[in-house]
C-alpha positions as a printed NumPy array, in Angstrom:
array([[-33.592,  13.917,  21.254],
       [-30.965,  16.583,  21.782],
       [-28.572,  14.391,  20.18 ],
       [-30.505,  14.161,  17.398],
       [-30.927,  18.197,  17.125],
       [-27.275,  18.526,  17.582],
       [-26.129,  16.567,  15.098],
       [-28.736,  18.074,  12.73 ],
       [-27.204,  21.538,  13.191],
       [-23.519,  19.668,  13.115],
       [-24.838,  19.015,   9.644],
       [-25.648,  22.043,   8.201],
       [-22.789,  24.322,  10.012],
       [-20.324,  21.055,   8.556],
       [-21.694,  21.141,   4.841],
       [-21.571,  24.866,   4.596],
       [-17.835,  24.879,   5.662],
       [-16.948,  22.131,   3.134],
       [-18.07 ,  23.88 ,   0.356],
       [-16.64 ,  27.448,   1.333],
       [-13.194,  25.338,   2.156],
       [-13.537,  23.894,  -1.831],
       [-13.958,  26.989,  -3.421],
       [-10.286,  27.091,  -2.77 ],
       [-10.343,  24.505,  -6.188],
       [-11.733,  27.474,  -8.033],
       [ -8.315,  29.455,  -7.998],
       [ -5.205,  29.029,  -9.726],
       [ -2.872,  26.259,  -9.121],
       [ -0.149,  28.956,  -7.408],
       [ -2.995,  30.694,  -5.169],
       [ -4.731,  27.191,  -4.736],
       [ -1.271,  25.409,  -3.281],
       [ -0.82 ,  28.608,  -0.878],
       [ -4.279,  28.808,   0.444],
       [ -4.717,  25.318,   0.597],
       [ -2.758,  24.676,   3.628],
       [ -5.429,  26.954,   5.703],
       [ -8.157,  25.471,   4.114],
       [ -7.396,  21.839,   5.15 ],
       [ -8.083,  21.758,   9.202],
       [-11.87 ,  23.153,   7.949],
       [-12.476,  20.468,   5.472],
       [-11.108,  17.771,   7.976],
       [-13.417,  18.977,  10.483],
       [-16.604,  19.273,   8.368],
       [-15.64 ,  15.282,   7.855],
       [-15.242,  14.683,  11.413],
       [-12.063,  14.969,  11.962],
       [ -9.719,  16.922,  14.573],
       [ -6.155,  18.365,  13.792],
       [ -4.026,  15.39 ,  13.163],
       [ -1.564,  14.79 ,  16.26 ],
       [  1.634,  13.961,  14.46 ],
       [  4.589,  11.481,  16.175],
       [  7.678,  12.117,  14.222],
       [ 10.088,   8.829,  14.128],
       [ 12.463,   9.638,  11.169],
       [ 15.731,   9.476,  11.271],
       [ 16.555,  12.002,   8.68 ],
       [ 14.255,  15.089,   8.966],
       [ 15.395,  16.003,   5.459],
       [ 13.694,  13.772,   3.492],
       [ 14.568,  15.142,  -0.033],
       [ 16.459,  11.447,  -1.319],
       [ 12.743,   9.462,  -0.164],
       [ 10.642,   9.861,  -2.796],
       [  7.556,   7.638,  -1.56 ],
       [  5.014,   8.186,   0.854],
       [  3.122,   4.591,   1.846],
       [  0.256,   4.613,   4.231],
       [ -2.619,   2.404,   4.763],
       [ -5.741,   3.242,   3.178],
       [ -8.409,   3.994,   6.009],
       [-11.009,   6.655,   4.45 ],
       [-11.776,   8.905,   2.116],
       [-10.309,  11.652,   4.113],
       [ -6.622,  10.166,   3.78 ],
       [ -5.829,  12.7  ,   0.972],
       [ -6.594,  15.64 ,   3.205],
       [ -4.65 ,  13.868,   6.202],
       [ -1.269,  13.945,   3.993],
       [ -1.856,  17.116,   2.42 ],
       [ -2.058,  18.882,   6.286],
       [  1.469,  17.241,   7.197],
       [  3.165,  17.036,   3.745],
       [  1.939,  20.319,   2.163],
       [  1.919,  18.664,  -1.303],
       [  1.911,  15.23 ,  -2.034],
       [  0.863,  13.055,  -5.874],
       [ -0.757,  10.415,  -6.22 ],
       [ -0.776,   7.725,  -9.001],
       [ -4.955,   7.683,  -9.809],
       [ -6.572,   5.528, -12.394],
       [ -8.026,   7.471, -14.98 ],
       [-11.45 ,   5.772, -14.342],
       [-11.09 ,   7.023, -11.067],
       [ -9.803,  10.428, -11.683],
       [-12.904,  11.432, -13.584],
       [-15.269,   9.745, -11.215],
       [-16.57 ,  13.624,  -9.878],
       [-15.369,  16.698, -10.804],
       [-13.835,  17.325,  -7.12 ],
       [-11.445,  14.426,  -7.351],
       [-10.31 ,  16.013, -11.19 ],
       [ -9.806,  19.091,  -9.739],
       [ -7.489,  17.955,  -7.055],
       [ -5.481,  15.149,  -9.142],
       [ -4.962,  17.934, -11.559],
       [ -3.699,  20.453,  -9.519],
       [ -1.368,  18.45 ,  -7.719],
       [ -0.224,  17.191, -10.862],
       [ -0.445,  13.424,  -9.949],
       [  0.128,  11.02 , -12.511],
       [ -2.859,   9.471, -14.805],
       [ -3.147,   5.504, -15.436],
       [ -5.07 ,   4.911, -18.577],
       [ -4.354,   1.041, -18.233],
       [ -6.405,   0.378, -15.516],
       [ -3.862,  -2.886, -14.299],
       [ -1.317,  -2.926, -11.6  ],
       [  1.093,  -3.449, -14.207],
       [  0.403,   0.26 , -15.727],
       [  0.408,   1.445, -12.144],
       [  4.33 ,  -0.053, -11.6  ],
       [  5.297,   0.944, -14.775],
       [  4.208,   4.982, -14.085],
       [  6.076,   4.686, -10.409],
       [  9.013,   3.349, -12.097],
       [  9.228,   6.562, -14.676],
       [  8.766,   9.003, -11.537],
       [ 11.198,   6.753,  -9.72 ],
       [ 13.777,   7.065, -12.723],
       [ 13.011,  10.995, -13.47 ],
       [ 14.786,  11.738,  -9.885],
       [ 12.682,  15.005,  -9.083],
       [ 11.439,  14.154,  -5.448],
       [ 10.321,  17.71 ,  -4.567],
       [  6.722,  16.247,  -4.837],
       [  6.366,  13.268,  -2.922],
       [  4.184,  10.377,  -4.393],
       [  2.041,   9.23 ,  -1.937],
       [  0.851,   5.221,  -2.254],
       [ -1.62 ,   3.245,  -0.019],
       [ -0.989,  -0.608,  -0.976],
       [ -3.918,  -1.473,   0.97 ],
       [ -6.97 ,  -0.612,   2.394],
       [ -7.89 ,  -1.882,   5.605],
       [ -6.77 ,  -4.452,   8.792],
       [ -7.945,  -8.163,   8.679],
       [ -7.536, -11.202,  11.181],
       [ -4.468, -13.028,  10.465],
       [ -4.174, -17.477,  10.523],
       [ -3.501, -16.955,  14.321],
       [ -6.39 , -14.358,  15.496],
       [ -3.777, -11.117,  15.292],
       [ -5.251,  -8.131,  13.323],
       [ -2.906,  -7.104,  11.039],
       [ -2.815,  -4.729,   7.498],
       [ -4.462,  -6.324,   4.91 ],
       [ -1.932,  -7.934,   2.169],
       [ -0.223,  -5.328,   0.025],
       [  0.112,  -4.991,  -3.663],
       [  3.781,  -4.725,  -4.496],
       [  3.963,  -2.071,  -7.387],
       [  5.29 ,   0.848,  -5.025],
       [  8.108,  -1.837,  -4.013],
       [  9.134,  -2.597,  -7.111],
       [ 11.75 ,   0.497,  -7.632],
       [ 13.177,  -0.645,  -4.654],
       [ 13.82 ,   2.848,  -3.959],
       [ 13.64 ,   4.227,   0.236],
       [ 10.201,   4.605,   1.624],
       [  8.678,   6.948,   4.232],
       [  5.952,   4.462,   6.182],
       [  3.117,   7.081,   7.693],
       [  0.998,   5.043,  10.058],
       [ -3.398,   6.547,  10.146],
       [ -5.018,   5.811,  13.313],
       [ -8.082,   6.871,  14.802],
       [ -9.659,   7.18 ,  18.185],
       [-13.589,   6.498,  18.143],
       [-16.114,   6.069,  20.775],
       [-19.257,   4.278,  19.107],
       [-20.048,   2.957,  15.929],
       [-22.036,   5.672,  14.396],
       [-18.627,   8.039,  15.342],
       [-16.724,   5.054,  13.303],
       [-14.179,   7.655,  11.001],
       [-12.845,   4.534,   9.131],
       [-14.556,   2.549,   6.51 ],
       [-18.042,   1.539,   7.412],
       [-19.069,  -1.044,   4.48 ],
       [-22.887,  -0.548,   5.006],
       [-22.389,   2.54 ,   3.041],
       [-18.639,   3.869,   2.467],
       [-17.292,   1.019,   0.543],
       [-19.408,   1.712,  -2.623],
       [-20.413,   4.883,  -2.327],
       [-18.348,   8.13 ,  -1.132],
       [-21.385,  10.669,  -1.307],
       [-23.155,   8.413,   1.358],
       [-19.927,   8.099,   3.267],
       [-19.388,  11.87 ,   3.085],
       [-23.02 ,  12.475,   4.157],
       [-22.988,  10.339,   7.526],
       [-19.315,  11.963,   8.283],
       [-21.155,  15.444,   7.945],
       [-23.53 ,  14.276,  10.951],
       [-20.485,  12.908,  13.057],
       [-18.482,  14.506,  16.184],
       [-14.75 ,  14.762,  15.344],
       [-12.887,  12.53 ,  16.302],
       [ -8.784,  12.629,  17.232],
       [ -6.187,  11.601,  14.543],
       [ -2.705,  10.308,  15.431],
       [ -0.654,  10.204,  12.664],
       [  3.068,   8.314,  12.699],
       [  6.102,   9.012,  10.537],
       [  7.678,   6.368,  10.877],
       [ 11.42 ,   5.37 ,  10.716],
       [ 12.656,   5.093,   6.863],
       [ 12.572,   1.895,   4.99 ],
       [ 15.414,   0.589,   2.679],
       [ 15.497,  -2.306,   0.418],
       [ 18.605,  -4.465,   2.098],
       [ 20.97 ,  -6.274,  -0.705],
       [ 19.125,  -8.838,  -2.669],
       [ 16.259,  -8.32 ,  -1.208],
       [ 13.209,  -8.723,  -3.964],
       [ 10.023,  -6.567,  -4.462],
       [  8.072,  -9.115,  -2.658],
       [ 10.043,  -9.761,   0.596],
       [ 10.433,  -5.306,   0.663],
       [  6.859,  -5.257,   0.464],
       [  6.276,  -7.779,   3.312],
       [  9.294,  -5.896,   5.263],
       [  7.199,  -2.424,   5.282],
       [  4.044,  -4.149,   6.186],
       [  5.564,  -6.321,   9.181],
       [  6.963,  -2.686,  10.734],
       [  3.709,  -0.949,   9.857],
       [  1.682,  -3.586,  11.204],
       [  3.875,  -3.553,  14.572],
       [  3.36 ,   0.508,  14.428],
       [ -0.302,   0.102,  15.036],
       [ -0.891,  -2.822,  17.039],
       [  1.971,  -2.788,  19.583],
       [  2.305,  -6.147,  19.454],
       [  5.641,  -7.363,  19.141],
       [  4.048, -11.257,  19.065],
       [  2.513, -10.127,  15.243],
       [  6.05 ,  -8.982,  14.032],
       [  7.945, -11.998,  15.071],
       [  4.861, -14.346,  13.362],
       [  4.975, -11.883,  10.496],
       [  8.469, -12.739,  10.118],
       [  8.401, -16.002,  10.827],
       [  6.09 , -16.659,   8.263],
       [  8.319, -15.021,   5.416],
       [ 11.59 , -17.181,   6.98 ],
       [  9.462, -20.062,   6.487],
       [  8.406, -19.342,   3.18 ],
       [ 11.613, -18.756,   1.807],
       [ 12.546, -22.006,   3.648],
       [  9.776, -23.485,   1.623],
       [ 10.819, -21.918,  -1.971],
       [ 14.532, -23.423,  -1.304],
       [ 13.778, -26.726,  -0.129],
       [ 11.761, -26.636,  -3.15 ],
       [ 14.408, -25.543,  -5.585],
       [ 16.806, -27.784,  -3.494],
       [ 13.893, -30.956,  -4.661],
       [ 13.076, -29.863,  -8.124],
       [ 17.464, -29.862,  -8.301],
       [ 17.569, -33.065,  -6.947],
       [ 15.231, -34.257,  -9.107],
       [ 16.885, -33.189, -11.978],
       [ 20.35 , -34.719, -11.262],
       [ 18.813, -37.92 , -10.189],
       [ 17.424, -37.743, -13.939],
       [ 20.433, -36.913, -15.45 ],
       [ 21.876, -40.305, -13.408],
       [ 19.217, -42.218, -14.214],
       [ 19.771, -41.375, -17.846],
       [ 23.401, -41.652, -18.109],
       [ 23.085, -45.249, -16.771],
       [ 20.896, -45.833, -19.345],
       [ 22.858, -44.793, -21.956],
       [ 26.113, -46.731, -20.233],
       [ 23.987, -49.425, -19.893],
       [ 22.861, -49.59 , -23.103],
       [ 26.401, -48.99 , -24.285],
       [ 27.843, -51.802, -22.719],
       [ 25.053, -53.874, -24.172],
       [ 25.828, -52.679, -27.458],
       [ 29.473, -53.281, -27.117],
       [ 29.237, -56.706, -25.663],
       [ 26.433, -57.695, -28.946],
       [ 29.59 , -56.291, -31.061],
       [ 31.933, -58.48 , -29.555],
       [ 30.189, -61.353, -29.596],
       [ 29.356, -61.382, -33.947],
       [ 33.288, -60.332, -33.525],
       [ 34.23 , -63.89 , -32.23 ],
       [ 31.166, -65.434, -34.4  ],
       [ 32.772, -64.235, -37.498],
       [ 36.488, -65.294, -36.405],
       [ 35.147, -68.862, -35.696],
       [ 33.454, -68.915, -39.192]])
């Protein structure tokens, strides 16, 4: 029963501090990016969260030549969770999406992140290739390729597959890693698919009744494309190390791996087949045609020595 009374209050002292922390969307872009850096620990913990703990791997503190940011999609709070360490980050939104609710407008257009009005992964690549080719990196542009951890073909939990358009530059990456400690399920600050998946005003109700809970957050070491290296296998590459990052497990890298050595195994003893095939084609046909030759040459000779008789 107290529990219940406490999180009831937890409610109302939560909601009231998310809305005074928004009306920081009512100002000017120039006042809104100053203030907004004071504003963020209240909104996180109206959601339930706690000041991020932040474990810095990168090699190069001055990041100013990475110009993307990929994380793994765990809540509707990410946004918030990159703004705190990054100060200002962009996003490439949907425009379905962007005009979903007038707080998510607000934000996409004061950040200035970049509108898709083709709502395909194809229009998605094709935006992060013009900020990729433009060269200003002063704003990083922040990209979750995935949303959540599955079960893998041998019982690891791993990151769910990734879509590859924020691979496709090829350009250097800056991995950040979410994670989230959590005692019980109603506590759970990660997607709950009774009612977050579908709905974010649910999810944003339930958070308001919730204790906060810790956030470790990991910048990870910098990713680079290595030569000839394709979208695909760079995409995988990131994955493998992020998965690694938040599972510990050393056993899920090396059958991460081994699964991409064996597919490319695959694809070239494929090639090497479909090759094979085609040269044992091109024999096949040239005997043909020498056979048929020959044939042809031998019928010639022979009405040769019929006509020499006659």
């Amino acid at each position: 029963m107290l529990e219940i009374i406490y999180r009831c209050l937890l409610f109302f002292i939560k909601l009231k501090s998310f809305i005074i922390a928004h009306i920081v969307l009512l100002f000017p872009k120039a006042i809104f990016k100053l203030l907004l850096p004071h504003f963020i620990p209240i909104i996180l913990w109206s959601i339930g969260y706690n000041i991020p703990t932040i474990t810095d791997k990168r090699k190069h503190k001055n990041d100013k030549d990475i110009p993307i940011i990929v994380y793994q999609h765990s809540t509707f709070a990410d946004h918030y969770i990159l703004l705190y360490i990054f100060n200002s980050v962009k996003y490439v939104v949907y425009d379905k999406h962007r005009q979903s609710n007038i707080i998510v407008k607000r934000f996409t257009d004061l950040f200035g992140c970049i509108p898709v009005f083709e709502n395909t992964k194809t229009g998605a690549a094709k935006k992060i290739q013009e900020y990729i080719n433009d060269g200003d990196y002063s704003v990083k542009l922040a990209i979750a390729p995935e949303g959540g951890r599955r079960i893998d073909d041998d019982g690891n939990q791993v990151l769910a597959h990734f879509s590859t358009g924020a691979f496709v530059p090829l350009a250097p990456i800056q991995p950040v890693t979410i994670q989230f400690k959590f005692n019980d399920i109603f506590d759970n600050p990660t997607w709950n698919y009774d009612y977050a998946e579908t709905n974010i005003a649910k999810w944003y109700f339930w958070r308001f009744f919730a204790i906060p809970v810790d956030i470790n957050v990991t910048l990870m070491e910098e990713a680079y494309p290595t030569e000839n290296m394709t979208p695909k296998e760079y995409c995988q590459d990131v994955r493998n190390k992020m998965t690694y990052e938040i599972t510990g497990n050393p056993l899920i890298f090396k059958n991460l791996d081994n699964k991409i050595n064996l597919e490319k195994q695959e694809n070239n003893k494929a090639k090497e087949e479909i090759i094979k095939n085609e040269d044992d084609l091109k024999d096949t046909k040239e005997s043909t045609i020498d056979l048929e030759s020959g044939k042809i040459e031998e019928k010639l000779d022979n009405n040769h020595h019929i006509e020499q008789e006659e």
